[in-house]
CSV table of N, CA, C and O in Angstrom, one decimal:
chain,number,residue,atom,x,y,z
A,1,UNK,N,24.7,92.2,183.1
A,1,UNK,CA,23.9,92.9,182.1
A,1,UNK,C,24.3,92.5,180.7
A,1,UNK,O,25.5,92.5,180.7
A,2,UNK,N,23.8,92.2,179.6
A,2,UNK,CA,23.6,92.2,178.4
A,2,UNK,C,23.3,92.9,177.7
A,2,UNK,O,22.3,93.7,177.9
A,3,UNK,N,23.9,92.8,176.5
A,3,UNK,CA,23.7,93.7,175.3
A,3,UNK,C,22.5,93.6,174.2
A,3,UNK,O,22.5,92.7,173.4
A,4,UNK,N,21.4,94.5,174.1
A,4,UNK,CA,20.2,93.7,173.4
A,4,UNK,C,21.0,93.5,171.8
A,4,UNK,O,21.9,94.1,171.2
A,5,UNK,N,20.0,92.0,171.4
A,5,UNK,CA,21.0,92.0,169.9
A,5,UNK,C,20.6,92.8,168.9
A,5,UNK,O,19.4,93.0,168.6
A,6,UNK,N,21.8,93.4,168.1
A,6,UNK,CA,21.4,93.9,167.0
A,6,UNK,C,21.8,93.4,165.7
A,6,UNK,O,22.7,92.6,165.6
A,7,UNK,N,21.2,93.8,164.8
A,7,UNK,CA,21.5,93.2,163.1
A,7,UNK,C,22.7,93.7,162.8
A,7,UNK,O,23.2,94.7,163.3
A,8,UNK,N,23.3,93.0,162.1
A,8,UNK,CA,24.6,93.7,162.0
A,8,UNK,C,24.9,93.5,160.2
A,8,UNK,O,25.1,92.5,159.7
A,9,UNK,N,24.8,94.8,159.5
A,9,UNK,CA,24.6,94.9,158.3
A,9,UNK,C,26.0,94.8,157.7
A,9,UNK,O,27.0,95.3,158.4
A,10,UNK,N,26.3,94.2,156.3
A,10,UNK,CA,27.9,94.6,155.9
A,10,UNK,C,27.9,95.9,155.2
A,10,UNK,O,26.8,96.4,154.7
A,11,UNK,N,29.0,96.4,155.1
A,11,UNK,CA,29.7,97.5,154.7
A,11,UNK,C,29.7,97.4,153.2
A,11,UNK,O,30.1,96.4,152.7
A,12,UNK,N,29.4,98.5,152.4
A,12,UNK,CA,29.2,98.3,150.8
A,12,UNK,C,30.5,97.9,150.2
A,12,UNK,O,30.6,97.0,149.4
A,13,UNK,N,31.4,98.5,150.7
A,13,UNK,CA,33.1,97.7,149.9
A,13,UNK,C,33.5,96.5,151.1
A,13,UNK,O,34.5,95.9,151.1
A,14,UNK,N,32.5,96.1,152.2
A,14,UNK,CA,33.3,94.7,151.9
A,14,UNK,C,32.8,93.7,151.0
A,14,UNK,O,31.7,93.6,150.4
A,15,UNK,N,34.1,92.6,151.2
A,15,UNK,CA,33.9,91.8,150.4
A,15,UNK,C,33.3,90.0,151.4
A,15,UNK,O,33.2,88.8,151.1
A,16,UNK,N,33.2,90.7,152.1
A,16,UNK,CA,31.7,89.6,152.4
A,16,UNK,C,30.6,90.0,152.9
A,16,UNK,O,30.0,89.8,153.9
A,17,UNK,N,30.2,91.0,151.8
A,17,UNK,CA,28.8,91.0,151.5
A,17,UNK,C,27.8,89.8,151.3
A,17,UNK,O,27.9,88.7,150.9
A,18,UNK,N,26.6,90.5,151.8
A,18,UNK,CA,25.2,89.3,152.1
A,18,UNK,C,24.5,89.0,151.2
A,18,UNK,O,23.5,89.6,150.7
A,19,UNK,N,24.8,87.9,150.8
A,19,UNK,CA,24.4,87.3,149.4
A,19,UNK,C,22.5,88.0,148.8
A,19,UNK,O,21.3,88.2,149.2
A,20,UNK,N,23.1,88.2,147.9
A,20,UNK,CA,22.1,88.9,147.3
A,20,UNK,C,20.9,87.8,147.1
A,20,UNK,O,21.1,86.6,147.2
A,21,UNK,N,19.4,88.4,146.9
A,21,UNK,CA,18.1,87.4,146.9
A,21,UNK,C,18.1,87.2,145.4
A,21,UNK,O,18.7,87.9,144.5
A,22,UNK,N,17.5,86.1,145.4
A,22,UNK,CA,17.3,84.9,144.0
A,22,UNK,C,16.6,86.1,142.9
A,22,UNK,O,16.1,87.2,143.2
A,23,UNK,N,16.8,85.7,141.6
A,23,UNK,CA,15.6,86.4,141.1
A,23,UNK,C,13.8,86.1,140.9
A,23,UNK,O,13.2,85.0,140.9
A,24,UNK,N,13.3,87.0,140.9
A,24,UNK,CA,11.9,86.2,141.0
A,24,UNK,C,11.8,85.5,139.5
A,24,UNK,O,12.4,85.7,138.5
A,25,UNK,N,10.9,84.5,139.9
A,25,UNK,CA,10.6,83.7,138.5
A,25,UNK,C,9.8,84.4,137.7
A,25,UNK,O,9.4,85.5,138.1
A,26,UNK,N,9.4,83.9,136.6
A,26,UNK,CA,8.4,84.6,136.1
A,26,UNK,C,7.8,83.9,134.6
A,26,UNK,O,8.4,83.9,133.5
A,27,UNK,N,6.7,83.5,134.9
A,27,UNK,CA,6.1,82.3,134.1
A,27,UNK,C,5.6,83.0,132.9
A,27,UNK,O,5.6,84.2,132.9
A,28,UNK,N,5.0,82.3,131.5
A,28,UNK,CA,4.4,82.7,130.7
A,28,UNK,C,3.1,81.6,130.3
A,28,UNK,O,3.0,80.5,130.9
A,29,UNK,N,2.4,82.0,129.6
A,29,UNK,CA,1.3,80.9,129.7
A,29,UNK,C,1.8,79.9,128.2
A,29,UNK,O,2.0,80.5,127.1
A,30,UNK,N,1.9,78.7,128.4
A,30,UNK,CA,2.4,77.6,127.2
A,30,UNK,C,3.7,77.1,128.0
A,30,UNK,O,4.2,76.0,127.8
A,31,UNK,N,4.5,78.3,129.3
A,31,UNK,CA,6.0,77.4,129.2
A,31,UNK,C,5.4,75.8,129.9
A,31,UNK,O,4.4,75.5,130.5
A,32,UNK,N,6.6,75.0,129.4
A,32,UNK,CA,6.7,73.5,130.2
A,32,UNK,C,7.3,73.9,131.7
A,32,UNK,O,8.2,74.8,131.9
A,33,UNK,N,6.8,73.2,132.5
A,33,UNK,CA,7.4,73.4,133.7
A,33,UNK,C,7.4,72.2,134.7
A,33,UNK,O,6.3,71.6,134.7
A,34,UNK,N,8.2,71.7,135.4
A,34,UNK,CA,8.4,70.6,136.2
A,34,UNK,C,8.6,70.7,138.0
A,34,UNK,O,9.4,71.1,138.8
A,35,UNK,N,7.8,70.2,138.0
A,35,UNK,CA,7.2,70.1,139.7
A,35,UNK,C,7.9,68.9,140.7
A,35,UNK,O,7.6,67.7,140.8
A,36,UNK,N,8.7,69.5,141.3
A,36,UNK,CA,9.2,67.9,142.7
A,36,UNK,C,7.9,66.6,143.2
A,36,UNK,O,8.0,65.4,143.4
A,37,UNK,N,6.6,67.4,143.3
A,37,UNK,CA,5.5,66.6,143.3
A,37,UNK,C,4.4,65.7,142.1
A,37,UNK,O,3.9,64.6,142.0
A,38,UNK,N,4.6,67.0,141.4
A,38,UNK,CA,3.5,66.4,140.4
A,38,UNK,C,4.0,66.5,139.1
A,38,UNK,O,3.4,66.7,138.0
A,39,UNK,N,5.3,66.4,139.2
A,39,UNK,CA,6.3,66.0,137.4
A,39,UNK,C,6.3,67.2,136.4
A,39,UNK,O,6.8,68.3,136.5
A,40,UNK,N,5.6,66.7,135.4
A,40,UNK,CA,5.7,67.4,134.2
A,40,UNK,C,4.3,68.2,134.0
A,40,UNK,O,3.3,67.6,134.3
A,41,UNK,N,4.2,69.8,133.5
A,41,UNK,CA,3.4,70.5,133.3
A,41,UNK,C,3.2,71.6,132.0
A,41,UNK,O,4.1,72.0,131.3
A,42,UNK,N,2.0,72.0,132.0
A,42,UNK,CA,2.3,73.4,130.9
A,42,UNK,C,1.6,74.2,131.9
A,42,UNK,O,0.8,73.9,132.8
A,43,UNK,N,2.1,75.5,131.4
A,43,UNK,CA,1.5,76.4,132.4
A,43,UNK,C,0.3,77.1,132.0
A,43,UNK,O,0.5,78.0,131.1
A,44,UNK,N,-0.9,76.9,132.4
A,44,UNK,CA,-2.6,77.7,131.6
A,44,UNK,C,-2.9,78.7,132.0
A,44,UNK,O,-4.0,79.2,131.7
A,45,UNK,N,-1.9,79.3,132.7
A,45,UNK,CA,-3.1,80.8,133.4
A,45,UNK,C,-1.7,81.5,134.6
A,45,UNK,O,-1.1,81.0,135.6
A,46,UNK,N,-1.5,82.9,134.0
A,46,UNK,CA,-0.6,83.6,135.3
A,46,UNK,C,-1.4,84.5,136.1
A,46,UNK,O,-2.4,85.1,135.5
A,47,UNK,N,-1.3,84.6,137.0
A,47,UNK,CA,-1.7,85.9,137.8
A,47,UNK,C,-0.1,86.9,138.2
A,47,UNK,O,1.1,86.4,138.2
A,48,UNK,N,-0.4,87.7,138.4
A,48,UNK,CA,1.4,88.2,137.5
A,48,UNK,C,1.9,88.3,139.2
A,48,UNK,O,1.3,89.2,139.9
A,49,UNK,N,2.9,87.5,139.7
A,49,UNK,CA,3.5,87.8,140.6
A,49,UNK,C,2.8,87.1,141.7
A,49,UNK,O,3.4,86.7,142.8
A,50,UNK,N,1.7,86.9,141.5
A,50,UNK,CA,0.9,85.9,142.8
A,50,UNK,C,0.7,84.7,142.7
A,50,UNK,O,1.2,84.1,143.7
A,51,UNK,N,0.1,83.8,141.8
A,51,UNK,CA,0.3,82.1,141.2
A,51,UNK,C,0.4,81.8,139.5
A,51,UNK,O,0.4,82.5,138.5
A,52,UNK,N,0.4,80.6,139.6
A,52,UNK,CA,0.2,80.1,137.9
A,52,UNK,C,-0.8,79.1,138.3
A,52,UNK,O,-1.4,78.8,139.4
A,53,UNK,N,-0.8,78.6,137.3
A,53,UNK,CA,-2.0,77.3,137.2
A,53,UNK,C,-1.6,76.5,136.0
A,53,UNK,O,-1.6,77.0,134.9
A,54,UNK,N,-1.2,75.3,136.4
A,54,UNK,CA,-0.5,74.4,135.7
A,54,UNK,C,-1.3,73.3,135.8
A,54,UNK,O,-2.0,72.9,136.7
A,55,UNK,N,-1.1,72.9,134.6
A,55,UNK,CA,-1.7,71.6,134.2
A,55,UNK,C,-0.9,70.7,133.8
A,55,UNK,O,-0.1,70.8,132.9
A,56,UNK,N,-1.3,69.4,134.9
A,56,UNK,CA,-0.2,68.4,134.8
A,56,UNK,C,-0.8,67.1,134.4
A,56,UNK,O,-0.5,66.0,134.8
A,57,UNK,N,-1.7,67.2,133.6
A,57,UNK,CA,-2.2,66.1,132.8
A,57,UNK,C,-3.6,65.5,133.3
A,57,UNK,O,-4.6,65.6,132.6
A,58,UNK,N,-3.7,64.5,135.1
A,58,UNK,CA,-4.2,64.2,135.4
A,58,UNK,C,-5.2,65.2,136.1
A,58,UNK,O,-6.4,65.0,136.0
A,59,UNK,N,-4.5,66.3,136.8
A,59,UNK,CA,-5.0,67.5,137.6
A,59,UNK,C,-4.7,68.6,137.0
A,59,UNK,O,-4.0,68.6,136.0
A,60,UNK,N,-5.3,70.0,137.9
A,60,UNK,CA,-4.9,71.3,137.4
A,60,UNK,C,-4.6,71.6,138.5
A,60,UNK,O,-5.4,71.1,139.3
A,61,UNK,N,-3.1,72.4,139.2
A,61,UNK,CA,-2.8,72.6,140.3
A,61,UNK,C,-2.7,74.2,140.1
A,61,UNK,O,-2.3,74.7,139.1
A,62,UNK,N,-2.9,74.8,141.1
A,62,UNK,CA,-2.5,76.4,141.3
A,62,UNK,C,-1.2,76.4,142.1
A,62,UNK,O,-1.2,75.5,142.9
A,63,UNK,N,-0.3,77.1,142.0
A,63,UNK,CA,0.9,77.2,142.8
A,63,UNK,C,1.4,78.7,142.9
A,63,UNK,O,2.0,79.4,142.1
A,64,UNK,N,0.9,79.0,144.2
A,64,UNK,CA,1.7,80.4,144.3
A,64,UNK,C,3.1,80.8,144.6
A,64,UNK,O,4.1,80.1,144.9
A,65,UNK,N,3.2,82.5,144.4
A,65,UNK,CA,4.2,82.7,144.6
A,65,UNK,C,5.0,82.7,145.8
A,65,UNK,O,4.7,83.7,146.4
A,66,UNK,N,6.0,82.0,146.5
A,66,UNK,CA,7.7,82.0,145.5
A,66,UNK,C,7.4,80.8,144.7
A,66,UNK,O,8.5,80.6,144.0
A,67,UNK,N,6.6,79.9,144.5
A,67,UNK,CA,6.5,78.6,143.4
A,67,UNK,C,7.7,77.9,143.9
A,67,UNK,O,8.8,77.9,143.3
A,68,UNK,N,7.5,77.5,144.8
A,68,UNK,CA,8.5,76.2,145.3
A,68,UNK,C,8.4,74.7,144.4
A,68,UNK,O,7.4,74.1,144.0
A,69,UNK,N,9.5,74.5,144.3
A,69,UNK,CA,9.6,73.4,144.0
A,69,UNK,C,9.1,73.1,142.6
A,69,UNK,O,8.9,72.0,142.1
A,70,UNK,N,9.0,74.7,141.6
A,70,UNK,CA,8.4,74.7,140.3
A,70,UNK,C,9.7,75.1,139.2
A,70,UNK,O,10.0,76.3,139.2
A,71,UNK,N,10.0,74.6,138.7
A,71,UNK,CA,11.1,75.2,137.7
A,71,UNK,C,10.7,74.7,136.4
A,71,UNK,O,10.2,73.6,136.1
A,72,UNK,N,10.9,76.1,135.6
A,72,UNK,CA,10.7,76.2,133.8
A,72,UNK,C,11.8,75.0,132.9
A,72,UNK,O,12.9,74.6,133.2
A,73,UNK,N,11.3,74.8,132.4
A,73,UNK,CA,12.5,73.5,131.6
A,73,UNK,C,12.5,74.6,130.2
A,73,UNK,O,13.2,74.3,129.3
């Protein structure tokens, strides 16, 4: 017989606690931003928390949120 699995949470005073989540990003319209795919961008348009819309010169790309692979310079 086996044991069904359970989650096994840490304890508030220990000290290997579960790494805390990233911060969300959070775009403004004009920042520069740089893309792993499509390079260099300015950002034209937020929808607050759901995509941006960057313009990377040749194209306009939409990228939602968590915005992989998108970081603010």
């Amino acid at each position: 017989m086996t044991k069904p699995a359970m989650i096994k949470r840490p304890l508030p005073t220990s000290p290997f606690k579960a790494a805390a989540a990233p911060p969300l990003k959070v775009f403004a319209v004009g920042d520069r931003v740089t893309h792993d795919v499509h390079g260099l961008g300015r950002v034209t348009a937020v929808e607050d928390g759901i995509a941006v819309l960057v313009d990377f010169g040749s194209l306009q790309e939409r990228i939602t949120s968590p915005y992989p692979k998108l970081t603010i310079l």
